Amino acid sequence: MLTGLYIYFFFLPGIILSQETDSLKTEDREKEKVHYETEDVVISGTRNPEKIVDIPYSVFKTDKKEMKYARNVSVKDILNDVPGLFLQSRYGSHDVRISIRGYGSRSNSGIRGIRMLLDGIPETDPDGETNIDAIDYTSLEAVEVAKGNLSSLYANAPGGVINFITDLGFKNNFLKLTNEFGSYQLRQNGLKTGLIKKNYRFFLSYSYRNFNGFRNHSNEYINLVNSVFQIYPDARTTFSVLGNFASGLIKLPGALTREEYENDPYKAYATAVSSDFKRDLQKGRIAVRYNTSFGNKNENDFELTGYGKVYNLQATTNTLYTYSDKNVYGAFIKFVNKSSIFSKKNQFSTGIDYAFANGPISSYANINGKKGDDLQQQNKEALTNFGIYIQDQFYIYKDKSAIFFAGRYDNMKYQNDNMLFGLQNSQRKFNRFTPKIALNYKLTPLIALYTSYGYAFDTPAAAELENYPYSSNNGLTTLNPDLNPQKSKNFELGIKGNFSDRKIELEKAFFEVTLFNTIVDDEIVPFVINDKTYFRNAATTTRTGVETGVKIEMFEGLEVQANYTFANFNYDKYNAVSYSSGGDTINENYSGNAVPSVPKHLVNFILNYEVKLNKNFTGLLLADMDYVGSMFVDDKNSQSVSDYYYANFLIGANAVFDKFNVLVSGGMNNIFDRKYVGFININANPELPESARRYFEPGEPRSYYLGINLGYTF
């Protein structure tokens, strides 16, 4: 099966890999049949609005119509079919591990190695870790994904950038009620409204989600708010206020041993129940942004953004009941100049990013899920990230060929003070300059070759720097003295674009192929001792792979999309130290082993048929199948999980009655009720016998959902 798919993708004429550029700017369908433009702008990819065909990276944009009908409960619901993305859902809708070219695969909680934005505002903390609990997926218009090394533009972004975009594309005032019901007592209800006038635009959404989850002790209750207010003082200037808020409770079922998984995959880890593993969170953010352009031909753009976030968290483990209060402050400035050098087009941009986070972390004894009276530990942490970048895009030959130069300097500082025992106070500092060069050559106005080579610098997150008893200083300081940033050298070569050819009777086709090779030094990998995750540096890793895909509109309304990702990731040099239950060291050589939790083969196949019966009634039918190859669960490659596939389908209809509209959709996930491991708890419990190690968390079984949305425009 896989050999056939591999041949299909690599010998299909043109190797047409789809880059989903669905928001075509043409005025009517007839023009669309003759000429297609890749006019989608992707803010996240280059920090400047660019046509996709002009960006020398792999870029993807989600399909708005699919998001409109889909079950928007988890980030996996909207990003699972992006070529090259691998998502593992740990507890249903939360703690989704997002991996791009291996970056992010090491995280057992939160998102690492990928810069996460909401409307261009960082959701990622200054240390590079992201929690996306505050993103309301029902409020989005699209998601932009720029894959590959972007460390020359963003801090801690060796895997790329994901930008969630609020639905601001409305042309009339509207009010919409959203309702969704499904298996495992899923209930998601919300309200969205948008107001638009000549000189302002306002959007507000609220949603409440109640979900018992498909495992014991995995229920969640969360309230989400997202809002954007934009003012247009003149044709050149925009002033924006952006805010979001989340408040909720999430129960965590924990990981299972292989025997537990085989016998009852949807049970909870007994200690997770008795100790009441959970997260009780309140999170809010407000940002203010000023954009303007100036010059005789508006050749200069300037942006100034400031933001503040508050994050209050109660979390439990098997031994601790922890309170964490974090305040984050940040700002960034960007300047872009478009001019000519030696009669050649040139675009220069530069910017400064600053982010600071601080707050106390207090831990008490966890007594059967209740907070004990005795304070076990109290720390105060402060994180600072300062970065400055430059980028230049110079067109060598007309509009066909451009060379890109980019570079970024980052300075990271971590301070962690033990409020009960000051002798443990410690500080770590990391800094580095990461350059990148790229070339883009357009074979036609709609098809481009691109290549790039650059360096990446990925610092540990604050949680990853936590010290442990067997470090070189035996845990005497708060921060691990042995853990250092991972560094990498990244190369990619690709082709992307779209075409239409009446000879083969295609309405349109989008495609992309990207080959990449990455060498990672001092790769940061997790390991678990007594149910607690710590991190260490492996030596050197080589990652080689191919991302391919194709999206073809066979005839009006019928789209076929297929994606295939091949990943060959191995440790070149890795001398590891593990620990027995008594703390004795065991030296092991993992050189030549495969990187865990990364499938060698990943396949998506999507069939999408949209039918327009008349101007007031539209229907959608979508079916997709995902195949995920086998994976190892630890650096030792001692155990693996089997490959698996599952299929989903979605059907929906949208009816418009003058100013009212009704959208009804429903679907089934995992149609054949396949049993599979949905999340791997990497390097779990090395001090225990293999049979007692908790590597496994099950994927979602068969589930159903139904959505009913009522809208009114005015």
XYZ file of C-alpha atoms in Angstrom:
714
model
C 0.000 0.000 0.000
C 2.633 2.518 1.052
C 4.897 1.700 -1.873
C 2.055 2.406 -4.265
C 1.296 5.690 -2.568
C 4.953 6.662 -2.640
C 5.169 5.986 -6.380
C 1.918 7.847 -6.970
C 3.138 10.998 -5.298
C 6.563 11.056 -6.858
C 5.637 10.186 -10.410
C 2.364 12.033 -10.749
C 2.916 14.574 -13.563
C 4.475 17.627 -12.008
C 4.287 15.900 -8.611
C 1.365 18.167 -7.891
C 1.450 18.914 -4.244
C -1.422 20.985 -3.026
C -0.811 24.152 -1.267
C -4.220 25.076 -0.220
C -4.745 28.557 -1.635
C -8.501 28.440 -1.553
C -9.370 32.092 -1.014
C -9.108 32.986 -4.674
C -9.703 36.642 -5.334
C -11.470 36.291 -8.699
C -14.880 37.846 -9.175
C -16.833 35.029 -10.779
C -16.613 31.368 -11.636
C -15.961 31.809 -15.349
C -12.853 33.894 -14.740
C -11.764 31.325 -12.195
C -11.776 28.616 -14.882
C -9.328 30.579 -17.008
C -6.945 32.074 -14.472
C -6.151 31.315 -10.865
C -4.239 33.556 -8.528
C -2.352 32.624 -5.408
C -3.333 35.857 -3.712
C -3.685 34.514 -0.162
C -1.620 36.657 2.172
C 0.236 34.879 4.923
C 1.348 37.194 7.696
C 3.035 34.467 9.713
C 5.371 33.144 7.032
C 7.576 36.152 6.356
C 6.240 38.726 8.854
C 5.092 40.635 5.751
C 1.953 40.081 3.640
C 3.017 38.070 0.599
C 1.462 36.000 -2.151
C 1.988 32.331 -1.410
C 3.815 31.814 -4.700
C 6.346 34.500 -3.681
C 7.207 32.960 -0.295
C 10.289 30.676 -0.325
C 8.813 28.371 2.319
C 6.118 25.738 2.493
C 2.871 27.523 3.369
C -0.652 26.201 3.907
C -3.989 27.881 4.583
C -7.049 26.023 5.835
C -10.310 25.931 3.891
C -12.906 28.251 5.424
C -15.882 26.264 4.174
C -14.625 23.091 5.851
C -14.141 24.951 9.146
C -17.668 26.333 8.872
C -19.182 22.831 8.869
C -16.627 20.931 10.970
C -16.559 19.909 14.631
C -14.400 22.735 15.999
C -13.667 21.302 19.435
C -9.923 20.687 19.154
C -7.034 22.053 17.129
C -6.810 18.559 15.658
C -10.249 19.061 14.093
C -8.973 21.924 11.930
C -5.293 21.086 11.308
C -5.216 17.312 10.972
C -5.139 17.395 7.150
C -2.314 19.931 6.766
C 0.549 18.293 4.798
C 3.558 17.667 7.023
C 1.743 18.268 10.319
C 1.446 15.420 12.803
C -0.949 15.843 15.713
C -1.339 13.576 18.729
C -4.284 14.244 21.021
C -3.499 13.388 24.613
C -6.781 13.918 26.434
C -9.289 14.476 23.647
C -9.418 18.207 22.935
C -6.522 19.353 25.135
C -2.760 18.833 25.278
C -2.510 18.186 21.548
C 1.089 17.590 20.500
C 1.802 19.399 17.212
C 4.894 18.329 15.318
C 6.423 19.775 12.138
C 9.518 17.989 10.799
C 10.108 16.549 14.265
C 9.954 19.882 16.070
C 7.344 19.690 18.805
C 7.488 15.896 19.053
C 9.424 16.030 22.335
C 6.689 17.855 24.259
C 4.673 15.807 26.749
C 2.590 18.908 27.553
C 2.196 22.178 25.711
C 3.527 22.950 22.235
C 7.262 23.387 21.594
C 9.417 24.379 18.635
C 6.549 26.065 16.769
C 5.571 29.714 17.154
C 1.820 30.019 17.804
C -0.016 33.263 17.031
C -3.597 34.505 17.222
C -4.106 37.339 14.715
C -0.347 37.839 14.737
C -0.177 38.193 18.557
C 2.008 35.584 20.318
C 0.200 32.850 22.197
C 3.672 31.417 22.780
C 5.300 32.443 26.062
C 8.762 34.081 26.165
C 10.420 30.705 26.841
C 8.936 29.151 23.691
C 6.200 27.005 25.260
C 2.585 27.406 24.163
C -0.721 26.529 25.733
C -3.643 27.153 23.366
C -6.516 26.616 25.804
C -7.690 30.213 25.182
C -8.280 29.859 21.420
C -11.935 29.577 20.420
C -11.940 27.519 17.222
C -15.544 28.497 16.448
C -14.429 32.137 16.051
C -11.834 31.502 13.334
C -11.874 32.310 9.645
C -8.694 30.437 8.727
C -5.374 29.126 9.995
C -2.059 29.856 8.285
C 0.770 27.354 8.643
C 4.325 28.223 7.587
C 6.386 25.038 7.842
C 10.111 24.746 8.317
C 12.790 26.769 10.021
C 11.693 30.355 10.771
C 14.158 31.034 13.582
C 15.572 33.901 11.517
C 12.272 35.764 12.045
C 10.765 34.440 15.291
C 12.152 33.224 18.598
C 12.032 29.461 19.147
C 10.475 28.691 15.757
C 12.659 25.966 14.179
C 9.532 24.046 13.158
C 7.590 26.977 11.765
C 4.724 29.296 12.638
C 0.973 28.731 13.012
C -1.271 31.798 12.931
C -4.949 31.481 13.897
C -7.036 34.172 12.189
C -10.258 35.553 13.660
C -13.255 35.694 11.323
C -13.147 39.363 10.266
C -14.137 38.829 6.633
C -17.825 39.665 7.102
C -19.395 42.339 4.858
C -22.603 42.917 6.845
C -23.584 43.159 10.483
C -24.510 39.725 11.786
C -25.581 37.727 14.803
C -25.071 33.968 14.977
C -25.971 31.273 17.496
C -23.769 28.168 17.373
C -24.770 24.832 18.874
C -23.000 21.498 18.770
C -23.858 18.176 20.382
C -22.086 14.857 20.259
C -20.838 11.656 21.814
C -19.521 11.572 25.375
C -21.949 14.337 26.323
C -20.322 16.938 24.117
C -22.203 20.210 24.279
C -20.776 23.391 22.786
C -22.945 26.493 22.585
C -21.988 30.001 21.620
C -22.801 33.402 20.245
C -20.967 35.435 17.598
C -21.643 38.953 16.420
C -20.008 41.331 13.980
C -20.607 45.025 13.353
C -19.161 46.961 10.441
C -19.230 50.608 9.431
C -17.121 52.692 7.098
C -14.505 53.496 9.728
C -14.657 50.563 12.150
C -15.207 46.819 12.493
C -16.081 44.862 15.647
C -16.187 41.107 16.288
C -17.123 39.273 19.484
C -17.577 35.570 20.171
C -18.436 33.588 23.268
C -18.650 29.819 23.580
C -19.105 27.302 26.351
C -17.956 23.713 26.010
C -18.920 20.768 28.212
C -17.309 17.454 27.288
C -17.111 14.322 29.426
C -14.405 12.828 27.226
C -14.027 9.288 25.958
C -11.879 8.213 28.927
C -12.678 8.079 32.600
C -11.650 11.233 34.450
C -11.235 13.290 31.242
C -14.144 15.721 31.454
C -13.751 19.423 30.738
C -15.758 22.610 31.167
C -14.505 25.794 29.571
C -15.723 29.300 28.704
C -14.048 31.131 25.798
C -14.223 34.745 24.622
C -12.533 36.255 21.553
C -12.884 39.865 20.421
C -11.371 42.242 17.857
C -12.139 45.947 17.407
C -10.595 47.825 14.479
C -10.753 51.544 13.688
C -9.721 53.047 10.341
C -8.890 56.749 10.912
C -7.849 57.042 7.273
C -7.122 54.865 4.256
C -3.558 54.225 5.434
C -4.035 53.550 9.134
C -5.593 50.830 11.280
C -5.867 50.824 15.055
C -6.844 47.484 16.638
C -7.725 46.204 20.089
C -7.675 42.408 20.416
C -8.661 40.357 23.437
C -9.376 36.797 24.490
C -10.243 34.998 27.705
C -10.599 31.421 28.915
C -11.831 29.945 32.171
C -12.261 26.252 32.716
C -11.579 22.969 34.445
C -9.908 20.033 32.702
C -9.555 16.584 34.275
C -6.586 14.459 33.187
C -6.768 10.626 33.001
C -3.032 9.911 32.756
C -1.089 7.391 30.686
C -1.404 3.594 30.744
C 0.909 0.611 30.684
C 0.698 -1.674 27.665
C -1.282 -4.280 29.615
C -3.774 -1.665 30.817
C -4.102 -0.273 27.307
C -4.719 -3.702 25.781
C -7.301 -4.722 28.401
C -9.208 -1.451 28.863
C -7.820 1.449 26.800
C -10.334 4.029 28.018
C -9.783 3.587 31.729
C -7.879 6.202 33.707
C -4.589 5.702 35.498
C -5.630 4.827 39.070
C -3.356 7.472 40.605
C -4.770 10.111 38.240
C -8.178 9.446 39.778
C -7.113 9.142 43.420
C -4.910 12.251 43.180
C -7.430 14.025 40.915
C -5.059 15.055 38.109
C -6.501 18.299 36.704
C -5.953 21.821 35.434
C -8.131 24.672 36.664
C -7.271 27.726 34.589
C -8.102 31.363 33.987
C -6.293 33.036 31.129
C -6.752 36.402 29.465
C -4.937 38.595 26.979
C -5.399 42.096 25.594
C -3.353 43.649 22.792
C -3.244 47.023 21.083
C -1.895 47.361 17.542
C -1.161 50.379 15.356
C -0.529 49.950 11.607
C 0.178 52.688 9.118
C 1.799 53.222 5.741
C 3.490 56.360 4.478
C 5.477 57.728 1.563
C 4.465 59.017 -1.862
C 3.540 55.503 -2.982
C 2.857 54.022 0.463
C 6.210 52.289 0.151
C 6.781 52.262 3.927
C 4.818 50.273 6.506
C 5.075 50.622 10.262
C 3.525 48.508 13.006
C 3.636 48.870 16.778
C 1.983 46.273 19.028
C 1.822 45.894 22.782
C 0.117 43.162 24.769
C -0.391 41.806 28.257
C -1.489 38.369 29.461
C -2.565 36.926 32.791
C -2.494 33.182 33.406
C -3.674 31.630 36.678
C -3.425 27.866 36.984
C -4.134 25.208 39.584
C -2.613 21.871 38.622
C -2.142 18.566 40.405
C 0.301 15.685 40.134
C 0.556 12.503 42.167
C 2.349 14.377 44.973
C 1.794 18.130 44.517
C -1.071 20.601 44.372
C 0.378 23.612 42.552
C -0.758 27.215 42.140
C 0.870 29.203 39.346
C 0.262 32.884 38.618
C 1.949 34.323 35.552
C 1.912 37.819 34.073
C 3.265 38.338 30.558
C 4.088 41.678 28.939
C 5.309 42.089 25.412
C 5.735 44.443 22.494
C 7.056 44.367 18.963
C 7.880 46.952 16.331
C 8.079 46.308 12.612
C 9.178 48.495 9.706
C 8.963 47.547 6.011
C 10.333 49.497 3.056
C 9.608 48.700 -0.600
C 11.978 50.376 -3.029
C 14.326 49.767 -5.967
C 18.046 49.016 -5.931
C 19.818 49.199 -9.290
C 16.353 49.307 -10.894
C 15.470 46.005 -9.195
C 12.588 45.576 -6.769
C 13.636 45.278 -3.140
C 11.775 44.834 0.126
C 13.573 45.417 3.409
C 12.084 44.800 6.838
C 13.322 44.921 10.389
C 11.760 44.526 13.781
C 12.278 44.216 17.510
C 10.473 41.773 19.832
C 10.422 41.956 23.606
C 8.583 39.717 26.068
C 8.767 39.364 29.835
C 6.952 36.926 32.123
C 7.074 36.530 35.877
C 5.100 35.164 38.774
C 5.115 32.807 41.756
C 4.635 29.042 41.719
C 3.509 27.538 45.041
C 3.188 23.807 45.652
C 1.425 22.036 48.496
C 1.032 18.363 49.261
C -1.653 16.651 47.211
C -3.697 14.582 49.663
C -6.168 12.472 47.722
C -6.827 15.308 45.308
C -7.105 17.972 48.017
C -4.632 20.704 48.851
C -2.663 19.985 51.996
C -1.808 22.659 54.554
C 1.964 22.371 54.342
C 3.766 24.415 51.709
C 6.192 22.046 49.980
C 7.963 24.516 47.713
C 7.573 28.058 46.458
C 9.443 29.542 43.539
C 9.342 32.809 41.683
C 10.375 32.712 38.051
C 11.140 35.467 35.569
C 11.647 34.986 31.829
C 12.957 37.579 29.402
C 13.245 37.356 25.640
C 14.693 40.131 23.504
C 15.094 39.693 19.768
C 15.888 41.793 16.733
C 15.610 40.651 13.120
C 16.316 41.930 9.622
C 15.108 40.585 6.303
C 15.681 41.593 2.716
C 13.987 40.321 -0.438
C 15.785 41.332 -3.639
C 14.406 40.501 -7.082
C 17.286 39.363 -9.254
C 15.342 39.024 -12.489
C 12.076 40.939 -12.988
C 9.348 39.393 -10.825
C 10.506 35.835 -11.481
C 13.504 35.334 -9.244
C 14.154 36.683 -5.750
C 16.803 36.070 -3.130
C 16.045 36.388 0.577
C 18.432 37.173 3.403
C 17.242 37.063 7.010
C 18.842 36.998 10.407
C 17.760 37.237 14.018
C 19.575 37.756 17.301
C 17.902 36.396 20.446
C 18.828 36.881 24.078
C 17.017 34.668 26.593
C 17.230 34.924 30.359
C 15.727 32.558 32.951
C 15.638 33.365 36.663
C 14.184 30.946 39.194
C 14.310 31.768 42.906
C 13.449 29.359 45.706
C 11.435 31.490 48.138
C 11.930 28.954 50.935
C 15.633 28.219 50.451
C 17.479 31.017 48.683
C 20.699 29.046 48.242
C 19.018 27.168 45.384
C 18.367 30.332 43.354
C 19.747 30.052 39.853
C 19.888 31.804 36.517
C 20.516 30.669 32.950
C 21.241 32.841 29.897
C 21.290 31.870 26.224
C 21.916 33.983 23.142
C 22.614 33.368 19.479
C 22.371 34.839 15.975
C 20.497 32.665 13.433
C 20.872 33.574 9.732
C 19.017 32.177 6.740
C 19.239 32.516 2.963
C 16.498 31.512 0.513
C 15.835 31.625 -3.215
C 12.482 31.710 -5.013
C 12.158 31.223 -8.787
C 8.807 31.346 -10.587
C 8.612 28.934 -13.501
C 5.288 30.557 -14.382
C 3.336 33.323 -12.639
C 1.640 30.596 -10.593
C 4.355 27.940 -10.068
C 7.587 28.476 -8.142
C 10.708 26.581 -7.144
C 12.189 27.486 -3.764
C 15.102 26.519 -1.587
C 16.621 27.710 1.672
C 19.395 27.030 4.156
C 19.519 28.384 7.674
C 20.377 27.896 11.313
C 17.954 27.467 14.211
C 18.276 28.059 17.926
C 15.713 26.455 20.246
C 16.034 27.163 23.962
C 14.558 24.969 26.709
C 11.207 26.021 28.139
C 11.165 27.064 31.786
C 9.397 23.822 32.745
C 12.032 21.822 30.854
C 14.808 23.471 32.874
C 13.543 22.081 36.173
C 16.408 20.358 37.957
C 16.313 16.717 39.045
C 18.167 14.697 41.716
C 20.621 13.026 39.330
C 21.899 16.107 37.475
C 25.571 17.110 37.689
C 24.890 19.181 40.823
C 22.508 16.582 42.311
C 19.533 18.933 42.129
C 21.066 21.595 44.379
C 19.832 24.480 42.187
C 16.363 25.228 40.880
C 17.465 25.148 37.230
C 19.149 22.207 35.526
C 22.791 23.175 34.894
C 23.227 20.506 32.208
C 20.394 21.352 29.814
C 21.327 23.602 26.895
C 19.575 24.884 23.757
C 19.366 22.621 20.765
C 20.860 23.985 17.549
C 20.156 22.891 14.015
C 21.109 23.383 10.383
C 18.118 23.242 8.040
C 17.947 22.776 4.264
C 14.849 22.519 2.084
C 14.027 22.386 -1.614
C 10.549 22.497 -3.064
C 8.056 23.381 -5.756
C 4.529 24.745 -5.322
C 1.785 26.481 -7.230
C -1.374 25.823 -9.179
C -2.490 25.300 -12.737
C -5.476 24.604 -14.936
C -5.372 22.545 -18.113
C -8.439 22.029 -20.267
C -6.709 19.123 -22.014
C -6.977 17.020 -18.883
C -10.350 18.558 -18.005
C -9.380 19.799 -14.566
C -11.090 22.797 -13.053
C -7.985 23.644 -11.023
C -5.130 21.965 -9.199
C -2.878 23.047 -6.346
C 0.375 21.319 -5.527
C 3.565 21.352 -3.491
C 6.538 19.095 -2.844
C 9.166 19.865 -0.216
C 12.324 17.879 0.498
C 14.110 18.729 3.738
C 17.221 17.754 5.643
C 17.961 18.871 9.195
C 20.900 18.172 11.480
C 20.116 18.837 15.140
C 22.863 19.157 17.738
C 22.132 18.678 21.445
C 18.515 17.711 20.754
C 16.318 18.159 23.826
C 14.381 14.996 24.695
C 12.108 14.108 27.639
C 12.457 11.320 30.176
C 10.255 10.457 33.138
C 11.193 9.622 36.738
C 8.442 8.809 39.259
C 5.703 10.125 36.935
C 7.525 13.448 36.549
C 8.980 14.570 33.222
C 12.487 16.036 32.935
C 14.635 16.873 29.909
C 18.150 16.212 28.660
C 20.264 16.850 25.570
C 20.832 14.045 23.101
C 23.883 14.399 20.889
C 23.195 14.663 17.163
C 20.090 13.838 15.128
C 19.577 13.753 11.369
C 16.094 14.333 9.981
C 15.416 13.729 6.311
C 11.992 13.772 4.743
C 9.544 14.712 2.030
C 6.205 16.492 2.305
C 3.907 16.101 -0.674
C 0.280 16.668 -1.462
C -2.167 17.425 -4.225
C -5.585 19.049 -4.359
C -7.514 18.723 -7.596
C -10.956 20.011 -8.474
C -12.098 17.289 -10.844
C -15.176 19.281 -11.825
C -17.073 22.123 -10.251
C -17.640 21.366 -6.578
C -15.694 18.078 -6.344
C -12.229 18.302 -4.780
C -9.831 15.447 -4.135
C -6.889 16.048 -1.815
C -4.091 13.647 -0.928
C -1.043 14.282 1.266
C 1.927 12.081 2.026
C 4.779 12.757 4.445
C 7.909 10.625 4.688
C 10.130 11.144 7.748
C 13.414 9.345 8.415
C 14.650 10.710 11.760
C 17.549 9.005 13.547
C 19.993 9.672 16.362
C 23.505 9.783 14.909
C 25.307 10.015 18.250
C 23.526 9.547 21.535
C 25.159 8.291 24.709
C 22.385 8.362 27.306
C 22.318 8.010 31.056
C 19.238 6.419 32.623
C 18.468 5.609 36.231
C 17.285 2.565 38.131
C 14.611 2.754 40.834
C 17.425 3.136 43.365
C 19.029 6.007 41.470
C 21.926 3.998 40.047
C 23.171 5.247 36.685
C 22.981 3.084 33.588
C 24.956 4.169 30.522
C 23.374 3.262 27.207
C 24.228 3.960 23.583
C 21.235 4.960 21.450
C 23.243 5.907 18.363
C 21.457 4.798 15.208
C 18.074 4.541 16.913
C 14.958 6.141 15.471
C 13.502 9.272 17.073
C 10.397 8.214 19.036
C 6.841 9.419 18.476
C 7.472 10.250 14.799
C 5.845 8.030 12.140
C 7.922 7.290 9.050
C 4.794 7.407 6.879
C 1.828 9.749 7.222
C -1.029 9.793 4.694
C -4.176 11.929 4.392
C -6.842 11.460 1.754
C -9.812 13.838 1.567
C -12.828 13.855 -0.734
C -14.851 17.067 -0.645
C -18.026 17.705 -2.646
C -19.880 21.000 -2.419
C -23.171 21.297 -4.263
C -25.089 24.520 -4.887
C -28.719 23.720 -5.640
C -29.477 27.420 -6.006
C -28.160 30.715 -4.684
C -29.828 30.086 -1.318
C -28.978 26.446 -0.639
C -25.539 24.823 -0.387
C -24.587 21.338 0.709
C -21.230 19.791 1.638
C -20.112 16.175 1.823
C -16.618 15.400 3.101
C -14.894 12.080 3.694
C -11.304 11.604 4.815
C -8.940 8.802 5.733
C -5.722 9.103 7.739
C -2.930 6.551 7.923
C -0.195 6.817 10.560
C 2.850 4.565 10.503
C 4.283 2.724 13.481
C 6.350 4.623 16.053
C 8.772 3.874 18.851
C 7.886 5.013 22.363
C 11.354 5.799 23.707
C 14.905 6.652 22.703
C 15.960 3.074 23.398
C 13.425 1.832 20.804
C 12.437 -0.824 23.335
C 8.751 -0.794 22.404
C 6.651 0.487 19.542
C 3.029 1.195 18.708
C 1.415 -0.311 15.643
C 0.484 1.641 12.568
C -3.170 2.547 12.246
C -5.732 4.235 10.078
C -9.126 5.754 10.677
C -11.813 7.357 8.545
C -14.236 10.215 9.155
C -17.112 11.774 7.289
C -19.016 15.048 7.474
C -22.243 16.189 5.844
C -23.791 19.632 6.047
C -26.272 22.031 4.506
C -26.594 25.811 4.598
C -29.891 27.512 3.726
C -30.372 31.274 3.349
C -33.804 32.882 3.783
C -33.442 36.592 3.078
C -31.555 37.859 6.159
C -31.693 34.555 8.016
C -29.598 31.460 7.499
C -29.578 27.979 9.007
C -26.524 25.725 8.872
C -26.894 22.089 9.892
C -23.978 19.660 9.926
C -23.210 16.264 11.336
C -20.507 13.687 11.174
C -18.816 10.597 12.478
C -15.166 10.276 13.478
C -13.333 6.938 13.427
C -16.122 5.283 11.446
C -14.703 1.767 11.818
C -14.013 2.235 15.546
C -10.305 1.509 15.198
C -8.328 1.097 18.398
C -5.036 3.003 18.314
C -2.534 4.863 20.479
C -3.337 8.541 20.062
C -0.490 9.910 22.204
C 2.887 8.526 23.270
C 4.273 9.516 26.668
C 7.907 9.514 25.512
C 10.614 7.855 27.648
C 8.171 7.119 30.470
C 9.380 5.752 33.819
C 12.847 4.453 32.832
C 13.460 3.470 36.464
C 10.640 0.880 36.271
C 10.464 -2.469 34.456
C 9.250 -2.120 30.876
C 5.908 -3.708 31.705
C 5.210 -0.947 34.254
C 6.091 2.009 32.040
C 3.213 4.319 31.135
C 3.760 5.137 27.475
C 0.250 4.796 26.080
C -2.795 7.030 25.761
C -5.625 5.901 23.471
C -7.035 7.740 20.485
C -10.681 8.666 20.189
C -13.068 5.777 19.440
C -16.070 6.128 17.142
C -17.961 9.332 17.903
C -20.818 11.351 16.464
C -21.662 15.032 16.429
C -24.399 17.354 15.211
C -24.220 21.115 14.747
C -27.035 23.654 14.289
C -26.118 27.293 13.652
C -28.658 30.095 13.272
C -27.597 33.382 11.688
C -29.119 36.792 11.021
C -27.583 39.635 8.991
C -28.639 43.257 9.296
